[in-house]
C-alpha atoms as a PDB file:
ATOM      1  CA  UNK A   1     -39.012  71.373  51.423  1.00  0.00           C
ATOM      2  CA  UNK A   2     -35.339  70.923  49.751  1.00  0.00           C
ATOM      3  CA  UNK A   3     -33.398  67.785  50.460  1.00  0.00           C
ATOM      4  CA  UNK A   4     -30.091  67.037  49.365  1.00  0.00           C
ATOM      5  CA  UNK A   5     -29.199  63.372  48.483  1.00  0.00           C
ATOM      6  CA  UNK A   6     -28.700  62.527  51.869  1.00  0.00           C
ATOM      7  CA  UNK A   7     -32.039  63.189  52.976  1.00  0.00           C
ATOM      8  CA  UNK A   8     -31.033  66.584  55.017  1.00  0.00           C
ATOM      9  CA  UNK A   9     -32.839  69.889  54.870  1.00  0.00           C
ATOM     10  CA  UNK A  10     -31.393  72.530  52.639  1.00  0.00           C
ATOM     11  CA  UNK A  11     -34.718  75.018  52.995  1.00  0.00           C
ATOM     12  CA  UNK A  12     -38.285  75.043  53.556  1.00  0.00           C
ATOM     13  CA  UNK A  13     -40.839  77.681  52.453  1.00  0.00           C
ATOM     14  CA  UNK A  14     -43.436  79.079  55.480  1.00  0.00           C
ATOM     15  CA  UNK A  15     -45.826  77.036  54.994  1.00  0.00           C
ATOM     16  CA  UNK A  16     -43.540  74.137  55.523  1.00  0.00           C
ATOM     17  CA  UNK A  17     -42.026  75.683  58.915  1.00  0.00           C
ATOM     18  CA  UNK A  18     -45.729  76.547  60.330  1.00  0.00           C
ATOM     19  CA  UNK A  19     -46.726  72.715  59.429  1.00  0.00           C
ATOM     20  CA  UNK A  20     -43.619  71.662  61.772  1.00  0.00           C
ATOM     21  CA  UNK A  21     -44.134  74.654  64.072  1.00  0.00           C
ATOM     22  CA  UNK A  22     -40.048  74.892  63.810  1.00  0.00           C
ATOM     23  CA  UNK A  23     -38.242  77.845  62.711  1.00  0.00           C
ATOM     24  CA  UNK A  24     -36.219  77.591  59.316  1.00  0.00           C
ATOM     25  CA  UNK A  25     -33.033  78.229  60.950  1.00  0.00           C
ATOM     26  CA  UNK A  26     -32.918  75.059  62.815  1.00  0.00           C
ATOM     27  CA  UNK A  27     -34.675  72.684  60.233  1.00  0.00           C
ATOM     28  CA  UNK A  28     -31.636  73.287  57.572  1.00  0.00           C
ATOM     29  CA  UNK A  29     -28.887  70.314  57.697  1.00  0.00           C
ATOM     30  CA  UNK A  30     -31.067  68.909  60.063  1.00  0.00           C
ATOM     31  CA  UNK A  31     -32.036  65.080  58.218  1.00  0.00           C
ATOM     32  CA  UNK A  32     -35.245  65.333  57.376  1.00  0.00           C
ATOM     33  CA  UNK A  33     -35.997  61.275  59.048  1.00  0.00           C
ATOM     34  CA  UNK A  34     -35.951  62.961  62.670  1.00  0.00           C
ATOM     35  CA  UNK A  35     -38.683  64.298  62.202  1.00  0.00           C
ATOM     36  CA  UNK A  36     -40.341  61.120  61.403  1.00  0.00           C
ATOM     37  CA  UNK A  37     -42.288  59.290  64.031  1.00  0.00           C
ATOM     38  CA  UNK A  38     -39.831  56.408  65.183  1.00  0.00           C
ATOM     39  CA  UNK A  39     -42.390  53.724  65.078  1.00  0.00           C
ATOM     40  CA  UNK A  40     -42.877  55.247  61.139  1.00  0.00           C
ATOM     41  CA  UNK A  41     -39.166  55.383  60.203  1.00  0.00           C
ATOM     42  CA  UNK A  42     -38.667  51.820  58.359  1.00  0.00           C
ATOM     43  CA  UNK A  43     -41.484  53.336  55.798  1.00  0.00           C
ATOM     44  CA  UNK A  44     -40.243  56.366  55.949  1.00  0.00           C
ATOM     45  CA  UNK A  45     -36.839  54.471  54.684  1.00  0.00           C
ATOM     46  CA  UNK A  46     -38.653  52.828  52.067  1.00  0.00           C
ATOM     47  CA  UNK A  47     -40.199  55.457  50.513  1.00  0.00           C
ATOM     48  CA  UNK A  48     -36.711  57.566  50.376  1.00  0.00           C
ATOM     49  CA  UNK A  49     -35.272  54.477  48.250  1.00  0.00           C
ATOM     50  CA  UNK A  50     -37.655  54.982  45.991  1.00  0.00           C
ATOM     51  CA  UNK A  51     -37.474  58.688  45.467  1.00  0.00           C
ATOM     52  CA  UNK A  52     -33.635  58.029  44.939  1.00  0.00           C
ATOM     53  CA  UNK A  53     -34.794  55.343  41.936  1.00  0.00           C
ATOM     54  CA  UNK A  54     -37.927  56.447  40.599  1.00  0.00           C
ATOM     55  CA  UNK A  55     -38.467  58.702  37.519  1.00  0.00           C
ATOM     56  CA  UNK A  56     -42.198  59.577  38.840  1.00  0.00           C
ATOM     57  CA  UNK A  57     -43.489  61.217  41.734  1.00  0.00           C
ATOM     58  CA  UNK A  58     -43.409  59.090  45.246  1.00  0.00           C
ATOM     59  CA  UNK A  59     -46.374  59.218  47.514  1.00  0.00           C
ATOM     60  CA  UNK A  60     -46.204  58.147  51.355  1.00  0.00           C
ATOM     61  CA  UNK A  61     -48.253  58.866  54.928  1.00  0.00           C
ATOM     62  CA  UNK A  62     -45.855  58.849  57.777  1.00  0.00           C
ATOM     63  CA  UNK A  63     -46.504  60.256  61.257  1.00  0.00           C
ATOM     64  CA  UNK A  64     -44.082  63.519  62.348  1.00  0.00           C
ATOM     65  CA  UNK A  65     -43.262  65.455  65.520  1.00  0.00           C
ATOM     66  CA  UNK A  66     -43.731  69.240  65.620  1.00  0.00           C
ATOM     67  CA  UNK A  67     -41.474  71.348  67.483  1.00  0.00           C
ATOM     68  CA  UNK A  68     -44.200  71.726  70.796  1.00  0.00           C
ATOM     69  CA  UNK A  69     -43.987  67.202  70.415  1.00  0.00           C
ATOM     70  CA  UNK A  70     -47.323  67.024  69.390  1.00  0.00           C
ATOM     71  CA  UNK A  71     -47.588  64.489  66.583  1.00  0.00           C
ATOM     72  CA  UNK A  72     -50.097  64.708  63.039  1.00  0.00           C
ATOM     73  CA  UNK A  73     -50.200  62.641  60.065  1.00  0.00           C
ATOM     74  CA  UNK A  74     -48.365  64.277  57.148  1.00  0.00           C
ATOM     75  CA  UNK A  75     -48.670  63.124  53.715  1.00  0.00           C
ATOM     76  CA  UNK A  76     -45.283  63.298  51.668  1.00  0.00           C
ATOM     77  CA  UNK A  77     -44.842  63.836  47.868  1.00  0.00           C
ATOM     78  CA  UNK A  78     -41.278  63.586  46.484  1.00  0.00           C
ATOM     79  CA  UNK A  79     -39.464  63.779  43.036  1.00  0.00           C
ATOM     80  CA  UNK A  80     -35.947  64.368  41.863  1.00  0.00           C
ATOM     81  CA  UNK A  81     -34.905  67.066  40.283  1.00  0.00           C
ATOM     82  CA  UNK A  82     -31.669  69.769  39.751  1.00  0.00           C
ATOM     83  CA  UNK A  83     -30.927  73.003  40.413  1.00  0.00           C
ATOM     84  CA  UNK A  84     -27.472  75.404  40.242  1.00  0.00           C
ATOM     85  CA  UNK A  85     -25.135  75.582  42.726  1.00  0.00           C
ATOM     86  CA  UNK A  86     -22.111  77.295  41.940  1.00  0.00           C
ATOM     87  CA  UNK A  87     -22.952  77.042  38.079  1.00  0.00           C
ATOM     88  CA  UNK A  88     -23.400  73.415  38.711  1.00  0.00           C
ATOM     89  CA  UNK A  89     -26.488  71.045  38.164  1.00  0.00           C
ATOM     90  CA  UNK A  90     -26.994  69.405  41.547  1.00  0.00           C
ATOM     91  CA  UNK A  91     -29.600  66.957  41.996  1.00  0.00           C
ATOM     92  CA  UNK A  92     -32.050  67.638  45.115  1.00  0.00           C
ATOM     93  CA  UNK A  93     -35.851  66.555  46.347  1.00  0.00           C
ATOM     94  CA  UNK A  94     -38.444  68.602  45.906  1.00  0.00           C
ATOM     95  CA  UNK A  95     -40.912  67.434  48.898  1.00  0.00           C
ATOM     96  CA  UNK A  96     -44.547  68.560  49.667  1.00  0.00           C
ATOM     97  CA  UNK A  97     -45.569  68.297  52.848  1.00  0.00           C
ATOM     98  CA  UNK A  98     -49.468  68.002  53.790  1.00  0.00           C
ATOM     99  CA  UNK A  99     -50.838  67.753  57.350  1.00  0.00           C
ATOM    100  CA  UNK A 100     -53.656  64.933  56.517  1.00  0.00           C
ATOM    101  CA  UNK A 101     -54.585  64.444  60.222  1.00  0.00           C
ATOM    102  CA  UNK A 102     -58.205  65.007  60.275  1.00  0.00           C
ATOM    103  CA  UNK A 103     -58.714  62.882  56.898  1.00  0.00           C
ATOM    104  CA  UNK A 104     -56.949  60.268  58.709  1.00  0.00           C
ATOM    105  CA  UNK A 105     -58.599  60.723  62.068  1.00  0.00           C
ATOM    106  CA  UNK A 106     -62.051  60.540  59.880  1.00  0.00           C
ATOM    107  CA  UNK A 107     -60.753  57.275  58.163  1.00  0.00           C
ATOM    108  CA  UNK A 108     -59.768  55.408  61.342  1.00  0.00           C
ATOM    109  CA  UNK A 109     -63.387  56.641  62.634  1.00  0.00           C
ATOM    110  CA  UNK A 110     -65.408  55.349  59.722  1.00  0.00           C
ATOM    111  CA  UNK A 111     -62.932  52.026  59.759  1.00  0.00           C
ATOM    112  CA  UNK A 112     -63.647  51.983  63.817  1.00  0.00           C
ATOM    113  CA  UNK A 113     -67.504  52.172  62.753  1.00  0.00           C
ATOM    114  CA  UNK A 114     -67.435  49.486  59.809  1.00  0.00           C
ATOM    115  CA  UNK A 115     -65.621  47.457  62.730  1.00  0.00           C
ATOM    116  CA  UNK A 116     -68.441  47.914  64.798  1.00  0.00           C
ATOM    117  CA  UNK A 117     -70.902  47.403  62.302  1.00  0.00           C
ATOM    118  CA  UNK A 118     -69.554  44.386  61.089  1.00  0.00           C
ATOM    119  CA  UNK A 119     -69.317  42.939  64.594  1.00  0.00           C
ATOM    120  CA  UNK A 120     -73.195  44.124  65.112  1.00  0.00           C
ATOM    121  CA  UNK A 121     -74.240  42.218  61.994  1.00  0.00           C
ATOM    122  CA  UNK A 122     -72.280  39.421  62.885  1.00  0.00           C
ATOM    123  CA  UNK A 123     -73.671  39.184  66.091  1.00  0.00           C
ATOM    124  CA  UNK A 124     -77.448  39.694  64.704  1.00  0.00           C
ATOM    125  CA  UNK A 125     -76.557  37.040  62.347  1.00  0.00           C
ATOM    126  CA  UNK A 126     -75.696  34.462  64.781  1.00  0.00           C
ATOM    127  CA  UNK A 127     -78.660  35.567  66.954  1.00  0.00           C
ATOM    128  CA  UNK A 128     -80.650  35.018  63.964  1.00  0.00           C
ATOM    129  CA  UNK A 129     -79.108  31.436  62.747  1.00  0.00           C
ATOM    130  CA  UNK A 130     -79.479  30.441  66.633  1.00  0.00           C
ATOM    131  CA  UNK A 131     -83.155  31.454  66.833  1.00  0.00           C
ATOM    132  CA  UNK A 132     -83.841  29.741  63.270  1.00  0.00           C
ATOM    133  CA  UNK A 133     -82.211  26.501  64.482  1.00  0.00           C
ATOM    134  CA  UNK A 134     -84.317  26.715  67.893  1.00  0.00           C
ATOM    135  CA  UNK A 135     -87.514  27.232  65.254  1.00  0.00           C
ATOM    136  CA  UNK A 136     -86.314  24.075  63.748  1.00  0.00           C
ATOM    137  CA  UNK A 137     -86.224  21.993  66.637  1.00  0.00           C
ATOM    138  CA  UNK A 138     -89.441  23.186  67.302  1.00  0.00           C
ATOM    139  CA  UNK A 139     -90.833  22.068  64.715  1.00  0.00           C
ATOM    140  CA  UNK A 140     -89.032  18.845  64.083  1.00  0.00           C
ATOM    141  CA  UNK A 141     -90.412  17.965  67.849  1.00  0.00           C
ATOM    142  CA  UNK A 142     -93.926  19.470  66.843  1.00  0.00           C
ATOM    143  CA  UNK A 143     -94.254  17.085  64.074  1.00  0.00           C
ATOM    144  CA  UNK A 144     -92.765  14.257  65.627  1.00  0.00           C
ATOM    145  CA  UNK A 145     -95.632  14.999  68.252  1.00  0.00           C
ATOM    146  CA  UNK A 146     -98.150  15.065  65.774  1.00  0.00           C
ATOM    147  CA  UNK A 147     -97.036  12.166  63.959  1.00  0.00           C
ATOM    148  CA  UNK A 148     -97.286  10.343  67.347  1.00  0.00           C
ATOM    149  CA  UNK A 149    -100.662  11.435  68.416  1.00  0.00           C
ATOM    150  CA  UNK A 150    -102.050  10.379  64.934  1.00  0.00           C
ATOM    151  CA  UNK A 151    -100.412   7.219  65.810  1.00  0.00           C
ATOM    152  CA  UNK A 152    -102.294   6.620  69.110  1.00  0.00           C
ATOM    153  CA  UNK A 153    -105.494   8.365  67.467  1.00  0.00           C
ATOM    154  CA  UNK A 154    -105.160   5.346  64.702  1.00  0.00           C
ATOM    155  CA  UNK A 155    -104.305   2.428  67.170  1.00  0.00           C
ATOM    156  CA  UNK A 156    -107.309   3.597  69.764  1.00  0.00           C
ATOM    157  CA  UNK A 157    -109.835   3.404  66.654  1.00  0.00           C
ATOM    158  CA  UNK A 158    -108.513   0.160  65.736  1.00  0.00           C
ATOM    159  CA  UNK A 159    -109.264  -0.651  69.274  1.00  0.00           C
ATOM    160  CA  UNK A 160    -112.263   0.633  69.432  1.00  0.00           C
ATOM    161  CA  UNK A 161    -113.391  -1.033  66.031  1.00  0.00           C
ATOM    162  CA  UNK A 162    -112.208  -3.942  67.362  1.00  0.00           C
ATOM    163  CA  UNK A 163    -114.180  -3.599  70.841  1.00  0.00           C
ATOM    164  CA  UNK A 164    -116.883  -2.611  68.675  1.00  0.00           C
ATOM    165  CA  UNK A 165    -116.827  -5.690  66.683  1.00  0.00           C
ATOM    166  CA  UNK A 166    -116.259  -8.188  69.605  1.00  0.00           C
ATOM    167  CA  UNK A 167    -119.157  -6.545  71.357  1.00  0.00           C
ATOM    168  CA  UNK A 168    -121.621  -6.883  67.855  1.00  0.00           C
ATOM    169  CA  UNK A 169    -120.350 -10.539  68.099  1.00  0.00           C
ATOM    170  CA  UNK A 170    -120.951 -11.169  71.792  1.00  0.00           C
ATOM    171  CA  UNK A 171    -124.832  -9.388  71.072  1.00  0.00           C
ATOM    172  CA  UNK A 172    -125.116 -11.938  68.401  1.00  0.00           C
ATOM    173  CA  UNK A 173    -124.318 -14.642  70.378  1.00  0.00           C
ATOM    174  CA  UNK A 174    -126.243 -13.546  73.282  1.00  0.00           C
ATOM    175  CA  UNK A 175    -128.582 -13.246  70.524  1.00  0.00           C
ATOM    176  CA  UNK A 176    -128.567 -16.562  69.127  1.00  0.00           C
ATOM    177  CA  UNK A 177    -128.392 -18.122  73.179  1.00  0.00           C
ATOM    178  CA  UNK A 178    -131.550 -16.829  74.300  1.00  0.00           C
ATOM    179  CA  UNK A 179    -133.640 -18.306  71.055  1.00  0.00           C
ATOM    180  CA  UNK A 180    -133.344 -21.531  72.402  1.00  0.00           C
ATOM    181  CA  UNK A 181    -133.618 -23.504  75.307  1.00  0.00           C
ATOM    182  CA  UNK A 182    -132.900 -27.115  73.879  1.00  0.00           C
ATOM    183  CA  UNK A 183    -128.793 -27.607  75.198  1.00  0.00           C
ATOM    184  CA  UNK A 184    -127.663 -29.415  71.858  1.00  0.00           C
ATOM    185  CA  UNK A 185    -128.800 -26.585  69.755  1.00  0.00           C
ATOM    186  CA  UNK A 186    -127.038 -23.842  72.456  1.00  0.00           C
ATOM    187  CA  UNK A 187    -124.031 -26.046  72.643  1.00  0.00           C
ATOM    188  CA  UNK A 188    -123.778 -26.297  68.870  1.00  0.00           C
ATOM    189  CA  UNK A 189    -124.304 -22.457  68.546  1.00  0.00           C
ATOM    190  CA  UNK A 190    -122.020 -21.860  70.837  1.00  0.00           C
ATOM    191  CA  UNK A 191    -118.955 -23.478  68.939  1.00  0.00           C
ATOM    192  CA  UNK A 192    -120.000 -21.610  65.768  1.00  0.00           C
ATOM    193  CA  UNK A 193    -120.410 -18.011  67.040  1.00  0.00           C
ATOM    194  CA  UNK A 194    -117.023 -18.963  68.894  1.00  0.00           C
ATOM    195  CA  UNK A 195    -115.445 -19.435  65.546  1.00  0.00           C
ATOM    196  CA  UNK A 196    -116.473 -15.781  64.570  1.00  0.00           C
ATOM    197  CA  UNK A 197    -114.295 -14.152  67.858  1.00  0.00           C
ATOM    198  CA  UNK A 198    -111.386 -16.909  67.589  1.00  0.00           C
ATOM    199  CA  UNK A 199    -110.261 -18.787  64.733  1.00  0.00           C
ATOM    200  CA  UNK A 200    -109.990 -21.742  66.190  1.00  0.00           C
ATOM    201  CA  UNK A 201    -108.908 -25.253  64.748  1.00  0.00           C
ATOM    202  CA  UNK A 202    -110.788 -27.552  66.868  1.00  0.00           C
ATOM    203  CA  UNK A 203    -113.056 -26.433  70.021  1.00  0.00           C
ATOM    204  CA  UNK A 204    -114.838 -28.729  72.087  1.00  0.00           C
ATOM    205  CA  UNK A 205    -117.047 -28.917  75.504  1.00  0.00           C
ATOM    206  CA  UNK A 206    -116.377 -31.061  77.945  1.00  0.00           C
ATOM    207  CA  UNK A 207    -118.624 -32.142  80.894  1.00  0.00           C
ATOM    208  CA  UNK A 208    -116.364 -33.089  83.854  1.00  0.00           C
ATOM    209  CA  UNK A 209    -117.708 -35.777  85.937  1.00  0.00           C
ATOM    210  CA  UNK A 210    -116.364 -38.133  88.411  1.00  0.00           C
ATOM    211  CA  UNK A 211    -113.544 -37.214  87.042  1.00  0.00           C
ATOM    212  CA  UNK A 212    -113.915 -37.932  83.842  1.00  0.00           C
ATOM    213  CA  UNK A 213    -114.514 -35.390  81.051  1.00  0.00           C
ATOM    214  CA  UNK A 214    -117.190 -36.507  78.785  1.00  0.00           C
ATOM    215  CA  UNK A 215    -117.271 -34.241  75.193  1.00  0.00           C
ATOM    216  CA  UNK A 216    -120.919 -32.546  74.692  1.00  0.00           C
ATOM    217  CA  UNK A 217    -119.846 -31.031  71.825  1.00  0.00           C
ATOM    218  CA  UNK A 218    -117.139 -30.381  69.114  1.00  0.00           C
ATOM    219  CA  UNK A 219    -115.900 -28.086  65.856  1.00  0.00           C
ATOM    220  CA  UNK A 220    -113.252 -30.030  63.675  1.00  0.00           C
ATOM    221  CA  UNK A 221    -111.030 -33.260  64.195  1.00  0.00           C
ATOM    222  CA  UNK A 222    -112.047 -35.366  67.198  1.00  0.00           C
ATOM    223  CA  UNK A 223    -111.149 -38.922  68.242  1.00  0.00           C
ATOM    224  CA  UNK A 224    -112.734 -40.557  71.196  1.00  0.00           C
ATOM    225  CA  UNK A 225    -115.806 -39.389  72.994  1.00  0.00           C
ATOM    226  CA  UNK A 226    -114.710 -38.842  77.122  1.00  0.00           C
ATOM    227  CA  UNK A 227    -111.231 -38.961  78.973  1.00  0.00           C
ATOM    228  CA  UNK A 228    -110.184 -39.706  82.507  1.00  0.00           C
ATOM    229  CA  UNK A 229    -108.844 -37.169  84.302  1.00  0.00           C
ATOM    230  CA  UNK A 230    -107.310 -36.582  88.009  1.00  0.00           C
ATOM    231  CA  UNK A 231    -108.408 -32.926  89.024  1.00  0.00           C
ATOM    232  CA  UNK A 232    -108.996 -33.590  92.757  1.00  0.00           C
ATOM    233  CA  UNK A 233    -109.858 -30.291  93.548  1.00  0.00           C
ATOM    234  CA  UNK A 234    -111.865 -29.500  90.169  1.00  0.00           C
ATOM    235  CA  UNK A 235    -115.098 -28.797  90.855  1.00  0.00           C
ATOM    236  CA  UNK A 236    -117.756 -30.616  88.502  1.00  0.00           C
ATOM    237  CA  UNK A 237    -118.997 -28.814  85.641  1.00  0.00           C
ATOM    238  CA  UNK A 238    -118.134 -27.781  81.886  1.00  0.00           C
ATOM    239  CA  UNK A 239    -114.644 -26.752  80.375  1.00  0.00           C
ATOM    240  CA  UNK A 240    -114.836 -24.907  76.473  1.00  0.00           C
ATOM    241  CA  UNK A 241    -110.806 -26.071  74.957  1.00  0.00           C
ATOM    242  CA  UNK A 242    -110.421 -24.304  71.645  1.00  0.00           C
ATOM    243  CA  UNK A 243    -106.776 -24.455  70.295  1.00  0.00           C
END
């Protein structure tokens, strides 16, 4: 296609007219930016500026209306040039027009499928970061469980070392009890096997009667040897005081 400097049609070759589906006859004088898209004109402008300035070939994609109104996506490659008219040099563009429409179609459906893609991965990737985080919790709560059961499994065998213990004590003193019969001796083993269950400071029996406790027996510092006491409804017998 032939433009003058105004951007009108001065001829187009066949292949030109069969692209627009227009006959020759009304394409010349007719400006060339009609049959632009409308939405497309501004680049359309654009790239016409810089045909007019440019000493290389200009390259633009603009959307156009055939004659029938069905739109395609032409591809437009313009220089400057001269030719003779009337034995005068008069500049004119020299304009190739391509219908790209099915390599643009294909780009906007490989740019519609790395869309998609993209918002696949995206969407795998935050499945993937929300399942890892829920695997983290998971564990963080596993071994916080297992931290706490090895806690319980340590204090119940401390207990049970220490029930052990009390019980190998209390044999030994049931032990050391039945070996004799004489009450001094029991008392006095008494207040040392005591010792080995509580550490004591001072221990002592006391024999409670008439209201007055009378000591049978002691471990440490003692002073004095019985105390009156009012316990009305104390029954007689023996106390054991450790402190």
């Amino acid at each position: 296609i032939t433009l003058d400097l105004a951007g009108k049609i001065i001829r187009t070759n066949a292949t030109a007219t069969q692209i627009l589906a227009r006959d020759a006859a009304l394409l010349s004088g007719r400006p060339f930016v009609l049959l632009v898209e409308h939405d497309d004109r501004p680049r359309f402008h654009f790239f016409w500026r810089e045909v007019m300035i440019a000493t290389i070939p200009v390259m633009a994609e603009v959307r156009m209306r055939r004659m029938n109104g069905t739109w395609f996506w032409a591809r437009l490659h313009a220089s400057m040039t001269h030719e003779e008219a009337d034995g005068k040099p008069v500049h004119v563009c020299r304009l190739v027009l391509a219908d790209i429409t099915e390599r643009r179609q294909a780009e906007e459906m490989i740019q519609g499928l790395n869309q998609e893609l993209e918002r696949r991965v995206k969407a795998r990737t935050d499945e993937l970061n929300a399942a890892h985080a829920n695997l983290r919790r998971e564990i963080i709560a596993r071994e916080e469980a297992e931290a706490e059961l090895r806690d319980h499994e340590q204090a119940l065998e401390r207990r049970v070392a220490e029930r052990t213990h009390d019980l190998a004590m209390l044999l030994a003193i049931s032990r050391d009890v039945s070996s004799t019969l004489q009450l001094e001796q029991l008392l006095g083993i008494v207040l040392d096997q005591l010792r080995l269950i509580v550490d004591y400071t001072g221990c002592a029996i006391y024999l409670l009667e008439s209201d007055i406790l009378t000591v049978l027996d002691y471990r440490g510092v003692f002073n004095g040897t019985h105390v009156e006491v009012d316990w009305p409804e104390c029954p007689t017998g023996a106390a054991l005081v450790a402190t």
